[in-house]
Each structure stands twice: as C-alpha cells, then as structure tokens.
Amino acid sequence: MLELKNKIAIITGARRGMGKSHALKLAEAGAKVVVSDISQEDCRKVVDEIKKNKGEAIAVKCDVTKKEEVENMVKAAVEKWGKVDILVNNAGICQFKPFLELTVEEWDRTLDINLKGYFLCAQAAAKEMVKQKSGVIINIASVEMGQVGGGMPMIVHYCASKGGVVALTEALAVELAPYNVRVNAISPGAIETPMAEASQKDPKLLEQTLAKIPMRRMGQPEEVSNLVLFLASGQSSYITGSTVVIDGGWLAG
Ligand code: NAP
C-alpha cells in the first residue's frame, strides 16, 4: 500500500543518521532519491547502498544555507528525472550551550541551518511542485518545538529553530494547499543517531533521557522513516499542516 513508484524525492542531511534512513526507506518504496548533504563523498556511499538494493539515487552536495546550492540540488533532480514530488527537510544541527554564554554567531548558525535552510529548500522545491500541481514537503522538527513538555535547557537556539519549523509548516501548508502541495512536520523525541551520541554513550545522560520516555527506550531512525514514508505517500492524502509527534510517549508523560 505504501509505495512511491515513479516519485522523485529529495532528502537533505542524508549522509548519515535519520536522513540516510529516510533515503533508504523511500528508495525501498520505489522512489528515485536525491541523497544530499554537505559531504558528497558520504552521500555516494548511501547511493551505493540504494543501488545495491536495486533502487535509483544520485548524490548531490548541498549546504542548505546556500541558496545557489539548494537551487542546484533541485535542478539536479529535475534534469535527471523531470520533476520533484517529495522534499524531506531533514538537515540540522544541535549544539549544547548554556543560554547565558550563547553567542550571536552560534544563534545565527543554528537558525541558518535549522530554519533558513528549510525555507530555502521548501521554496526551491515548491516552485517545481506548484507547476506540477502536486507535491509533499516533510519538515523534521523535534519534541523541543515549544509544545507542553518540550522545553529543554542548554539548547535554547535549537528549540527556537524547531518551533519556527512548526510555524513554517502550518503557514506553508495553508499557502500551498490550493496547488495540491501538502506540508507536514514530524517531531521526533530521542532517536539513536550520531546527533544524539552523547545521550547514548554517557550512562547518566542516557538515564536522564530515558526517564522522560514512558516507553523507556530511544527510538530507531527507521521508526521515524516509516512515518516519513506514510506522510510522503498517497495514504496520507488528507493530512496537511500537521505536526506528528513520534517520541515513545515523551510529550504525553
Ligand atoms: P545527524 O546524524 O547529525 O544528521 C544530520 C545531518 O545534517 C548530518 O549529516 C549533518 O552533516 C547534516 N547537516 C548539517 N548542516 C548541514 C547543512 N548546512 N547543509 C546540509 N546538511 C547539513 O542528526 P539526526 O539525528 O539524524 O537529525 C536529523 C534531523 O532530525 C535534524 O533536523 C534533527 O534536528 C532532527 N531531530 C533529531 C533527534 C534525535 O534525537 N536524533 C530528535 C529530534 C529531531 P554534518 O555531520 O557534517 O554536520
């Protein structure tokens, strides 16, 4: 039921972690995938893995904060396959820093990648989607997006960026609905990726993290990818402007 045959998908920040998992999952479902990240070398390895599984993919270097690179990434998809059906805005950073020591440069870097990058990629992809009168944009937010229970110390700039992603998602969903372009966000809790390495390796930090999660475990990237696949597929055809939480019960607790 959840298949993406003949669909073209772009995934940012896909050299590792959840982005890589989303790329593998969408390719497995039949999509042709643009695997994009700052390091093209690592993207090529993901492409090789997709090809080994008989999927189709290309590796494209793209720093999501650079408008020209973002436009080239979308152009690469259109030149290769003629269209863009799915964009997964996934690239992100999470720097731990006490608020009182946070510099303007650190604030700007986080907001540039985690929010401006989403805007640039969504705008470039939406220009194609509006022409086609169809498309799906999925923005990866976080439980630290500002909903009850989502606030966290030491990552104020990250929380602000993810709150912005949810607001961006809702406003964009309203503006693009007349063009049959759906826009949704996913808010993961603690997922086992390199970004969350500190929580996984330090027993004290891990215990603090697990204490917040009723299911008492971190999530796996593939569990989030299953949700990405659902939101990218026609099975979610009436869902737009939503933020879907996937957190083992964190925000409910
Ligand atoms: P990850 O393993 O660190 O992957 C993020 C990828 O984005 C990295 O390959 C990173 O490259 C890339 N990236 C950073 N800046 C970029 C830029 N300017 N342009 C293009 N790519 C860039 O992290 P992850 O855990 O998979 O996170 C994926 C998304 O999920 C992020 O938006 C994150 O905020 C969100 N999220 C994660 C968790 C979690 O628990 N893991 C929870 C909630 C939300 P470099 O390594 O070179 O920086």
PDB file of C-alpha atoms and ligand atoms in Angstrom:
ATOM      1  CA  MET A   1       0.000   0.000   0.000  1.00  0.00           C
ATOM      2  CA  LEU A   2       2.797   2.425   0.929  1.00  0.00           C
ATOM      3  CA  GLU A   3       4.615   2.695  -2.342  1.00  0.00           C
ATOM      4  CA  LEU A   4       6.248   5.572  -4.160  1.00  0.00           C
ATOM      5  CA  LYS A   5       6.796   4.186  -7.646  1.00  0.00           C
ATOM      6  CA  ASN A   6       7.795   6.941 -10.140  1.00  0.00           C
ATOM      7  CA  LYS A   7       8.076   9.511  -7.348  1.00  0.00           C
ATOM      8  CA  ILE A   8      11.133  11.729  -7.096  1.00  0.00           C
ATOM      9  CA  ALA A   9      12.322  12.541  -3.569  1.00  0.00           C
ATOM     10  CA  ILE A  10      14.975  14.912  -2.217  1.00  0.00           C
ATOM     11  CA  ILE A  11      16.353  14.351   1.286  1.00  0.00           C
ATOM     12  CA  THR A  12      18.686  16.868   2.907  1.00  0.00           C
ATOM     13  CA  GLY A  13      21.285  15.949   5.532  1.00  0.00           C
ATOM     14  CA  ALA A  14      21.138  12.384   4.237  1.00  0.00           C
ATOM     15  CA  ARG A  15      24.749  11.256   4.581  1.00  0.00           C
ATOM     16  CA  ARG A  16      24.044   9.659   7.974  1.00  0.00           C
ATOM     17  CA  GLY A  17      21.531   9.380  10.823  1.00  0.00           C
ATOM     18  CA  MET A  18      17.851   9.755  10.141  1.00  0.00           C
ATOM     19  CA  GLY A  19      18.348  11.367   6.715  1.00  0.00           C
ATOM     20  CA  LYS A  20      20.195   8.278   5.481  1.00  0.00           C
ATOM     21  CA  SER A  21      17.465   6.048   6.904  1.00  0.00           C
ATOM     22  CA  HIS A  22      14.744   8.123   5.146  1.00  0.00           C
ATOM     23  CA  ALA A  23      16.671   7.885   1.853  1.00  0.00           C
ATOM     24  CA  LEU A  24      16.928   4.084   2.119  1.00  0.00           C
ATOM     25  CA  LYS A  25      13.256   3.752   3.106  1.00  0.00           C
ATOM     26  CA  LEU A  26      11.861   5.939   0.305  1.00  0.00           C
ATOM     27  CA  ALA A  27      14.098   4.203  -2.255  1.00  0.00           C
ATOM     28  CA  GLU A  28      12.907   0.803  -0.993  1.00  0.00           C
ATOM     29  CA  ALA A  29       9.328   2.024  -1.572  1.00  0.00           C
ATOM     30  CA  GLY A  30      10.218   2.767  -5.209  1.00  0.00           C
ATOM     31  CA  ALA A  31      11.116   6.465  -5.152  1.00  0.00           C
ATOM     32  CA  LYS A  32      14.097   7.807  -7.064  1.00  0.00           C
ATOM     33  CA  VAL A  33      16.112   9.680  -4.486  1.00  0.00           C
ATOM     34  CA  VAL A  34      18.428  12.690  -4.375  1.00  0.00           C
ATOM     35  CA  VAL A  35      20.727  11.989  -1.431  1.00  0.00           C
ATOM     36  CA  SER A  36      22.080  15.352  -0.375  1.00  0.00           C
ATOM     37  CA  ASP A  37      24.392  16.652   2.356  1.00  0.00           C
ATOM     38  CA  ILE A  38      27.484  18.797   2.763  1.00  0.00           C
ATOM     39  CA  SER A  39      29.749  15.808   2.122  1.00  0.00           C
ATOM     40  CA  GLN A  40      29.119  14.355  -1.328  1.00  0.00           C
ATOM     41  CA  GLU A  41      31.551  11.521  -0.631  1.00  0.00           C
ATOM     42  CA  ASP A  42      29.339  10.155   2.178  1.00  0.00           C
ATOM     43  CA  CYS A  43      26.210  10.696   0.053  1.00  0.00           C
ATOM     44  CA  ARG A  44      27.777   8.491  -2.643  1.00  0.00           C
ATOM     45  CA  LYS A  45      28.091   5.667  -0.111  1.00  0.00           C
ATOM     46  CA  VAL A  46      24.346   5.940   0.627  1.00  0.00           C
ATOM     47  CA  VAL A  47      23.651   5.943  -3.116  1.00  0.00           C
ATOM     48  CA  ASP A  48      25.762   2.775  -3.500  1.00  0.00           C
ATOM     49  CA  GLU A  49      23.702   1.115  -0.763  1.00  0.00           C
ATOM     50  CA  ILE A  50      20.456   2.097  -2.522  1.00  0.00           C
ATOM     51  CA  LYS A  51      21.758   0.789  -5.846  1.00  0.00           C
ATOM     52  CA  LYS A  52      22.811  -2.484  -4.225  1.00  0.00           C
ATOM     53  CA  ASN A  53      19.163  -2.897  -3.233  1.00  0.00           C
ATOM     54  CA  LYS A  54      18.154  -2.234  -6.884  1.00  0.00           C
ATOM     55  CA  GLY A  55      16.994   1.312  -6.170  1.00  0.00           C
ATOM     56  CA  GLU A  56      17.771   4.540  -8.053  1.00  0.00           C
ATOM     57  CA  ALA A  57      19.545   7.510  -6.495  1.00  0.00           C
ATOM     58  CA  ILE A  58      22.031  10.305  -7.093  1.00  0.00           C
ATOM     59  CA  ALA A  59      24.353  12.096  -4.674  1.00  0.00           C
ATOM     60  CA  VAL A  60      24.266  15.896  -4.668  1.00  0.00           C
ATOM     61  CA  LYS A  61      26.380  18.153  -2.470  1.00  0.00           C
ATOM     62  CA  CYS A  62      24.220  20.820  -0.864  1.00  0.00           C
ATOM     63  CA  ASP A  63      24.762  23.125   2.091  1.00  0.00           C
ATOM     64  CA  VAL A  64      21.149  24.063   2.842  1.00  0.00           C
ATOM     65  CA  THR A  65      22.140  27.575   3.950  1.00  0.00           C
ATOM     66  CA  LYS A  66      23.384  28.433   0.444  1.00  0.00           C
ATOM     67  CA  LYS A  67      20.604  29.445  -1.958  1.00  0.00           C
ATOM     68  CA  GLU A  68      22.632  28.619  -5.059  1.00  0.00           C
ATOM     69  CA  GLU A  69      23.488  25.098  -3.843  1.00  0.00           C
ATOM     70  CA  VAL A  70      19.844  24.497  -2.893  1.00  0.00           C
ATOM     71  CA  GLU A  71      18.695  25.575  -6.360  1.00  0.00           C
ATOM     72  CA  ASN A  72      21.311  23.309  -7.949  1.00  0.00           C
ATOM     73  CA  MET A  73      20.070  20.376  -5.854  1.00  0.00           C
ATOM     74  CA  VAL A  74      16.509  20.835  -7.120  1.00  0.00           C
ATOM     75  CA  LYS A  75      17.832  21.378 -10.652  1.00  0.00           C
ATOM     76  CA  ALA A  76      19.750  18.090 -10.428  1.00  0.00           C
ATOM     77  CA  ALA A  77      16.511  16.222  -9.656  1.00  0.00           C
ATOM     78  CA  VAL A  78      14.607  17.937 -12.475  1.00  0.00           C
ATOM     79  CA  GLU A  79      17.408  17.411 -15.003  1.00  0.00           C
ATOM     80  CA  LYS A  80      17.720  13.726 -14.116  1.00  0.00           C
ATOM     81  CA  TRP A  81      14.065  12.767 -13.659  1.00  0.00           C
ATOM     82  CA  GLY A  82      11.938  15.749 -14.791  1.00  0.00           C
ATOM     83  CA  LYS A  83      10.210  16.655 -11.516  1.00  0.00           C
ATOM     84  CA  VAL A  84      10.257  16.801  -7.707  1.00  0.00           C
ATOM     85  CA  ASP A  85       7.457  15.063  -5.799  1.00  0.00           C
ATOM     86  CA  ILE A  86       8.806  14.861  -2.250  1.00  0.00           C
ATOM     87  CA  LEU A  87      11.135  17.034  -0.182  1.00  0.00           C
ATOM     88  CA  VAL A  88      12.286  15.898   3.247  1.00  0.00           C
ATOM     89  CA  ASN A  89      13.810  18.882   5.066  1.00  0.00           C
ATOM     90  CA  ASN A  90      15.992  16.945   7.492  1.00  0.00           C
ATOM     91  CA  ALA A  91      19.433  18.621   7.707  1.00  0.00           C
ATOM     92  CA  GLY A  92      20.030  20.024  11.156  1.00  0.00           C
ATOM     93  CA  ILE A  93      22.475  20.662  13.978  1.00  0.00           C
ATOM     94  CA  CYS A  94      22.063  20.649  17.741  1.00  0.00           C
ATOM     95  CA  GLN A  95      24.718  22.434  19.791  1.00  0.00           C
ATOM     96  CA  PHE A  96      24.639  22.301  23.595  1.00  0.00           C
ATOM     97  CA  LYS A  97      25.482  25.662  25.196  1.00  0.00           C
ATOM     98  CA  PRO A  98      24.258  27.491  28.299  1.00  0.00           C
ATOM     99  CA  PHE A  99      21.951  30.331  27.244  1.00  0.00           C
ATOM    100  CA  LEU A 100      23.976  32.993  29.068  1.00  0.00           C
ATOM    101  CA  GLU A 101      27.090  32.030  27.081  1.00  0.00           C
ATOM    102  CA  LEU A 102      25.420  31.671  23.702  1.00  0.00           C
ATOM    103  CA  THR A 103      26.973  33.946  21.063  1.00  0.00           C
ATOM    104  CA  VAL A 104      25.183  35.689  18.233  1.00  0.00           C
ATOM    105  CA  GLU A 105      27.264  33.618  15.769  1.00  0.00           C
ATOM    106  CA  GLU A 106      26.119  30.347  17.384  1.00  0.00           C
ATOM    107  CA  TRP A 107      22.493  31.516  17.407  1.00  0.00           C
ATOM    108  CA  ASP A 108      22.739  32.521  13.729  1.00  0.00           C
ATOM    109  CA  ARG A 109      24.392  29.240  12.656  1.00  0.00           C
ATOM    110  CA  THR A 110      21.657  27.126  14.256  1.00  0.00           C
ATOM    111  CA  LEU A 111      18.833  29.268  12.882  1.00  0.00           C
ATOM    112  CA  ASP A 112      20.524  29.404   9.458  1.00  0.00           C
ATOM    113  CA  ILE A 113      20.739  25.625   9.101  1.00  0.00           C
ATOM    114  CA  ASN A 114      17.635  24.526  11.016  1.00  0.00           C
ATOM    115  CA  LEU A 115      15.190  27.191   9.810  1.00  0.00           C
ATOM    116  CA  LYS A 116      16.509  29.296   6.921  1.00  0.00           C
ATOM    117  CA  GLY A 117      17.724  26.090   5.267  1.00  0.00           C
ATOM    118  CA  TYR A 118      14.184  24.655   5.445  1.00  0.00           C
ATOM    119  CA  PHE A 119      12.784  27.843   3.888  1.00  0.00           C
ATOM    120  CA  LEU A 120      15.310  27.804   1.034  1.00  0.00           C
ATOM    121  CA  CYS A 121      14.777  24.112   0.220  1.00  0.00           C
ATOM    122  CA  ALA A 122      10.986  24.354   0.526  1.00  0.00           C
ATOM    123  CA  GLN A 123      10.876  27.401  -1.751  1.00  0.00           C
ATOM    124  CA  ALA A 124      13.079  25.862  -4.445  1.00  0.00           C
ATOM    125  CA  ALA A 125      11.155  22.545  -4.400  1.00  0.00           C
ATOM    126  CA  ALA A 126       7.744  24.248  -4.170  1.00  0.00           C
ATOM    127  CA  LYS A 127       8.431  26.191  -7.373  1.00  0.00           C
ATOM    128  CA  GLU A 128       8.503  22.819  -9.186  1.00  0.00           C
ATOM    129  CA  MET A 129       5.598  21.340  -7.186  1.00  0.00           C
ATOM    130  CA  VAL A 130       3.313  24.318  -7.876  1.00  0.00           C
ATOM    131  CA  LYS A 131       3.995  23.921 -11.628  1.00  0.00           C
ATOM    132  CA  GLN A 132       3.111  20.211 -11.375  1.00  0.00           C
ATOM    133  CA  LYS A 133       0.134  20.906  -9.085  1.00  0.00           C
ATOM    134  CA  SER A 134       1.307  18.185  -6.714  1.00  0.00           C
ATOM    135  CA  GLY A 135       3.923  17.580  -4.075  1.00  0.00           C
ATOM    136  CA  VAL A 136       4.719  16.752  -0.487  1.00  0.00           C
ATOM    137  CA  ILE A 137       7.050  18.614   1.874  1.00  0.00           C
ATOM    138  CA  ILE A 138       8.017  16.993   5.183  1.00  0.00           C
ATOM    139  CA  ASN A 139       9.854  19.140   7.728  1.00  0.00           C
ATOM    140  CA  ILE A 140      11.703  17.416  10.552  1.00  0.00           C
ATOM    141  CA  ALA A 141      11.077  19.393  13.742  1.00  0.00           C
ATOM    142  CA  SER A 142      11.572  17.978  17.258  1.00  0.00           C
ATOM    143  CA  VAL A 143       9.736  17.453  20.534  1.00  0.00           C
ATOM    144  CA  GLU A 144      11.726  20.544  21.593  1.00  0.00           C
ATOM    145  CA  MET A 145       9.433  22.637  19.389  1.00  0.00           C
ATOM    146  CA  GLY A 146       7.588  24.505  22.120  1.00  0.00           C
ATOM    147  CA  GLN A 147       4.658  22.199  22.876  1.00  0.00           C
ATOM    148  CA  VAL A 148       3.951  21.485  26.547  1.00  0.00           C
ATOM    149  CA  GLY A 149       6.839  19.431  27.951  1.00  0.00           C
ATOM    150  CA  GLY A 150       9.173  20.151  25.037  1.00  0.00           C
ATOM    151  CA  GLY A 151      11.365  22.869  26.557  1.00  0.00           C
ATOM    152  CA  MET A 152      14.960  21.878  27.300  1.00  0.00           C
ATOM    153  CA  PRO A 153      17.878  23.766  28.844  1.00  0.00           C
ATOM    154  CA  MET A 154      21.211  24.268  27.023  1.00  0.00           C
ATOM    155  CA  ILE A 155      19.648  24.226  23.563  1.00  0.00           C
ATOM    156  CA  VAL A 156      17.533  27.390  23.536  1.00  0.00           C
ATOM    157  CA  HIS A 157      18.599  28.246  19.969  1.00  0.00           C
ATOM    158  CA  TYR A 158      17.749  24.696  18.796  1.00  0.00           C
ATOM    159  CA  CYS A 159      14.311  24.868  20.468  1.00  0.00           C
ATOM    160  CA  ALA A 160      13.635  28.266  18.841  1.00  0.00           C
ATOM    161  CA  SER A 161      14.586  26.898  15.422  1.00  0.00           C
ATOM    162  CA  LYS A 162      12.311  23.857  15.773  1.00  0.00           C
ATOM    163  CA  GLY A 163       9.399  25.998  16.993  1.00  0.00           C
ATOM    164  CA  GLY A 164       9.970  28.035  13.839  1.00  0.00           C
ATOM    165  CA  VAL A 165       9.835  24.862  11.738  1.00  0.00           C
ATOM    166  CA  VAL A 166       6.357  24.053  13.087  1.00  0.00           C
ATOM    167  CA  ALA A 167       5.110  27.594  12.382  1.00  0.00           C
ATOM    168  CA  LEU A 168       6.673  27.476   8.906  1.00  0.00           C
ATOM    169  CA  THR A 169       4.950  24.147   8.263  1.00  0.00           C
ATOM    170  CA  GLU A 170       1.471  25.412   9.192  1.00  0.00           C
ATOM    171  CA  ALA A 171       1.724  28.680   7.236  1.00  0.00           C
ATOM    172  CA  LEU A 172       3.184  26.949   4.181  1.00  0.00           C
ATOM    173  CA  ALA A 173       0.533  24.219   4.254  1.00  0.00           C
ATOM    174  CA  VAL A 174      -2.177  26.888   4.061  1.00  0.00           C
ATOM    175  CA  GLU A 175      -0.456  28.790   1.246  1.00  0.00           C
ATOM    176  CA  LEU A 176       0.340  25.729  -0.874  1.00  0.00           C
ATOM    177  CA  ALA A 177      -2.907  23.764  -0.373  1.00  0.00           C
ATOM    178  CA  PRO A 178      -4.559  25.356  -3.458  1.00  0.00           C
ATOM    179  CA  TYR A 179      -1.716  23.865  -5.538  1.00  0.00           C
ATOM    180  CA  ASN A 180      -2.227  20.359  -4.144  1.00  0.00           C
ATOM    181  CA  VAL A 181       1.042  20.541  -2.234  1.00  0.00           C
ATOM    182  CA  ARG A 182       0.873  19.064   1.277  1.00  0.00           C
ATOM    183  CA  VAL A 183       3.226  20.264   4.005  1.00  0.00           C
ATOM    184  CA  ASN A 184       3.647  18.425   7.323  1.00  0.00           C
ATOM    185  CA  ALA A 185       6.139  18.253  10.148  1.00  0.00           C
ATOM    186  CA  ILE A 186       7.436  15.331  12.185  1.00  0.00           C
ATOM    187  CA  SER A 187       8.590  15.884  15.757  1.00  0.00           C
ATOM    188  CA  PRO A 188      10.826  13.035  16.883  1.00  0.00           C
ATOM    189  CA  GLY A 189      11.809  12.509  20.509  1.00  0.00           C
ATOM    190  CA  ALA A 190      15.182  10.937  21.327  1.00  0.00           C
ATOM    191  CA  ILE A 191      16.348   8.897  18.346  1.00  0.00           C
ATOM    192  CA  GLU A 192      19.572   6.861  18.166  1.00  0.00           C
ATOM    193  CA  THR A 193      21.679   8.807  15.659  1.00  0.00           C
ATOM    194  CA  PRO A 194      25.130  10.438  15.724  1.00  0.00           C
ATOM    195  CA  MET A 195      23.405  13.695  16.806  1.00  0.00           C
ATOM    196  CA  ALA A 196      22.202  12.012  19.996  1.00  0.00           C
ATOM    197  CA  GLU A 197      25.504  10.184  20.570  1.00  0.00           C
ATOM    198  CA  ALA A 198      26.200  11.952  23.885  1.00  0.00           C
ATOM    199  CA  SER A 199      22.908  10.696  25.361  1.00  0.00           C
ATOM    200  CA  GLN A 200      23.626   7.171  24.169  1.00  0.00           C
ATOM    201  CA  LYS A 201      27.217   6.916  25.446  1.00  0.00           C
ATOM    202  CA  ASP A 202      27.023   8.658  28.837  1.00  0.00           C
ATOM    203  CA  PRO A 203      25.092   6.369  31.250  1.00  0.00           C
ATOM    204  CA  LYS A 204      23.972   9.341  33.399  1.00  0.00           C
ATOM    205  CA  LEU A 205      22.700  11.294  30.393  1.00  0.00           C
ATOM    206  CA  LEU A 206      21.052   8.177  28.991  1.00  0.00           C
ATOM    207  CA  GLU A 207      19.219   7.589  32.271  1.00  0.00           C
ATOM    208  CA  GLN A 208      18.045  11.233  32.300  1.00  0.00           C
ATOM    209  CA  THR A 209      16.778  10.852  28.735  1.00  0.00           C
ATOM    210  CA  LEU A 210      15.042   7.522  29.345  1.00  0.00           C
ATOM    211  CA  ALA A 211      13.388   8.909  32.496  1.00  0.00           C
ATOM    212  CA  LYS A 212      11.373  11.255  30.242  1.00  0.00           C
ATOM    213  CA  ILE A 213      10.228   8.473  27.927  1.00  0.00           C
ATOM    214  CA  PRO A 214       7.334   6.260  29.056  1.00  0.00           C
ATOM    215  CA  MET A 215       8.453   3.536  26.617  1.00  0.00           C
ATOM    216  CA  ARG A 216      11.873   3.599  28.353  1.00  0.00           C
ATOM    217  CA  ARG A 217      13.917   3.399  25.172  1.00  0.00           C
ATOM    218  CA  MET A 218      15.230   5.679  22.456  1.00  0.00           C
ATOM    219  CA  GLY A 219      13.666   5.440  19.005  1.00  0.00           C
ATOM    220  CA  GLN A 220      15.352   3.939  15.956  1.00  0.00           C
ATOM    221  CA  PRO A 221      15.821   6.030  12.788  1.00  0.00           C
ATOM    222  CA  GLU A 222      13.752   3.504  10.834  1.00  0.00           C
ATOM    223  CA  GLU A 223      10.742   4.074  13.087  1.00  0.00           C
ATOM    224  CA  VAL A 224      10.796   7.731  12.015  1.00  0.00           C
ATOM    225  CA  SER A 225      11.381   6.728   8.379  1.00  0.00           C
ATOM    226  CA  ASN A 226       8.171   4.658   8.462  1.00  0.00           C
ATOM    227  CA  LEU A 227       6.300   7.853   9.340  1.00  0.00           C
ATOM    228  CA  VAL A 228       8.131   9.806   6.626  1.00  0.00           C
ATOM    229  CA  LEU A 229       7.046   7.150   4.135  1.00  0.00           C
ATOM    230  CA  PHE A 230       3.412   7.366   5.272  1.00  0.00           C
ATOM    231  CA  LEU A 231       3.356  11.181   5.020  1.00  0.00           C
ATOM    232  CA  ALA A 232       5.077  11.045   1.617  1.00  0.00           C
ATOM    233  CA  SER A 233       2.589   8.524   0.260  1.00  0.00           C
ATOM    234  CA  GLY A 234      -0.950   8.935  -1.023  1.00  0.00           C
ATOM    235  CA  GLN A 235      -2.188   7.122   2.082  1.00  0.00           C
ATOM    236  CA  SER A 236      -1.916  10.455   3.939  1.00  0.00           C
ATOM    237  CA  SER A 237      -3.725  12.427   1.215  1.00  0.00           C
ATOM    238  CA  TYR A 238      -5.917  14.481   3.619  1.00  0.00           C
ATOM    239  CA  ILE A 239      -3.127  15.367   6.076  1.00  0.00           C
ATOM    240  CA  THR A 240      -1.581  18.805   5.703  1.00  0.00           C
ATOM    241  CA  GLY A 241      -0.379  21.441   8.172  1.00  0.00           C
ATOM    242  CA  SER A 242       0.029  18.772  10.850  1.00  0.00           C
ATOM    243  CA  THR A 243       2.909  18.083  13.187  1.00  0.00           C
ATOM    244  CA  VAL A 244       3.099  14.401  14.008  1.00  0.00           C
ATOM    245  CA  VAL A 245       4.908  13.536  17.235  1.00  0.00           C
ATOM    246  CA  ILE A 246       6.918  10.289  17.409  1.00  0.00           C
ATOM    247  CA  ASP A 247       8.510  10.135  20.841  1.00  0.00           C
ATOM    248  CA  GLY A 248       7.695   6.934  22.779  1.00  0.00           C
ATOM    249  CA  GLY A 249       5.233   8.962  24.863  1.00  0.00           C
ATOM    250  CA  TRP A 250       7.659  11.759  25.912  1.00  0.00           C
ATOM    251  CA  LEU A 251       5.284  14.700  25.431  1.00  0.00           C
ATOM    252  CA  ALA A 252       2.325  12.762  26.848  1.00  0.00           C
ATOM    253  CA  GLY A 253       4.224  11.988  30.062  1.00  0.00           C
TER     254      GLY A 253
HETATM  255  P1  NAP B   1      22.731  13.779  12.294  1.00  0.00           P
HETATM  256  O1  NAP B   1      23.056  12.338  12.392  1.00  0.00           O
HETATM  257  O2  NAP B   1      23.676  14.763  12.892  1.00  0.00           O
HETATM  258  O3  NAP B   1      22.397  14.140  10.777  1.00  0.00           O
HETATM  259  C1  NAP B   1      22.196  15.458  10.373  1.00  0.00           C
HETATM  260  C2  NAP B   1      22.862  15.645   9.048  1.00  0.00           C
HETATM  261  O4  NAP B   1      22.638  17.012   8.600  1.00  0.00           O
HETATM  262  C3  NAP B   1      24.393  15.464   9.139  1.00  0.00           C
HETATM  263  O5  NAP B   1      24.866  14.648   8.111  1.00  0.00           O
HETATM  264  C4  NAP B   1      24.902  16.889   9.019  1.00  0.00           C
HETATM  265  O6  NAP B   1      26.193  16.987   8.447  1.00  0.00           O
HETATM  266  C5  NAP B   1      23.870  17.480   8.064  1.00  0.00           C
HETATM  267  N1  NAP B   1      23.979  18.932   8.003  1.00  0.00           N
HETATM  268  C6  NAP B   1      24.366  19.795   8.978  1.00  0.00           C
HETATM  269  N2  NAP B   1      24.409  21.047   8.492  1.00  0.00           N
HETATM  270  C7  NAP B   1      24.052  20.977   7.192  1.00  0.00           C
HETATM  271  C8  NAP B   1      23.922  21.933   6.164  1.00  0.00           C
HETATM  272  N3  NAP B   1      24.187  23.238   6.362  1.00  0.00           N
HETATM  273  N4  NAP B   1      23.532  21.522   4.931  1.00  0.00           N
HETATM  274  C9  NAP B   1      23.277  20.209   4.697  1.00  0.00           C
HETATM  275  N5  NAP B   1      23.405  19.254   5.637  1.00  0.00           N
HETATM  276  C10 NAP B   1      23.785  19.634   6.868  1.00  0.00           C
HETATM  277  O7  NAP B   1      21.330  14.069  13.033  1.00  0.00           O
HETATM  278  P2  NAP B   1      19.936  13.281  13.082  1.00  0.00           P
HETATM  279  O8  NAP B   1      19.699  12.936  14.480  1.00  0.00           O
HETATM  280  O9  NAP B   1      19.843  12.284  12.014  1.00  0.00           O
HETATM  281  O10 NAP B   1      18.966  14.528  12.765  1.00  0.00           O
HETATM  282  C11 NAP B   1      18.172  14.662  11.603  1.00  0.00           C
HETATM  283  C12 NAP B   1      17.091  15.688  11.899  1.00  0.00           C
HETATM  284  O11 NAP B   1      16.274  15.214  12.985  1.00  0.00           O
HETATM  285  C13 NAP B   1      17.629  17.049  12.360  1.00  0.00           C
HETATM  286  O12 NAP B   1      16.846  18.085  11.816  1.00  0.00           O
HETATM  287  C14 NAP B   1      17.466  16.991  13.869  1.00  0.00           C
HETATM  288  O13 NAP B   1      17.350  18.266  14.445  1.00  0.00           O
HETATM  289  C15 NAP B   1      16.172  16.195  13.989  1.00  0.00           C
HETATM  290  N6  NAP B   1      15.968  15.541  15.277  1.00  0.00           N
HETATM  291  C16 NAP B   1      16.863  14.631  15.789  1.00  0.00           C
HETATM  292  C17 NAP B   1      16.587  13.996  17.003  1.00  0.00           C
HETATM  293  C18 NAP B   1      17.487  12.937  17.595  1.00  0.00           C
HETATM  294  O14 NAP B   1      17.247  12.524  18.750  1.00  0.00           O
HETATM  295  N7  NAP B   1      18.464  12.419  16.894  1.00  0.00           N
HETATM  296  C19 NAP B   1      15.417  14.327  17.705  1.00  0.00           C
HETATM  297  C20 NAP B   1      14.548  15.270  17.179  1.00  0.00           C
HETATM  298  C21 NAP B   1      14.825  15.863  15.960  1.00  0.00           C
HETATM  299  P3  NAP B   1      27.440  17.209   9.440  1.00  0.00           P
HETATM  300  O15 NAP B   1      27.550  15.958  10.230  1.00  0.00           O
HETATM  301  O16 NAP B   1      28.568  17.452   8.513  1.00  0.00           O
HETATM  302  O17 NAP B   1      27.104  18.398  10.311  1.00  0.00           O
END
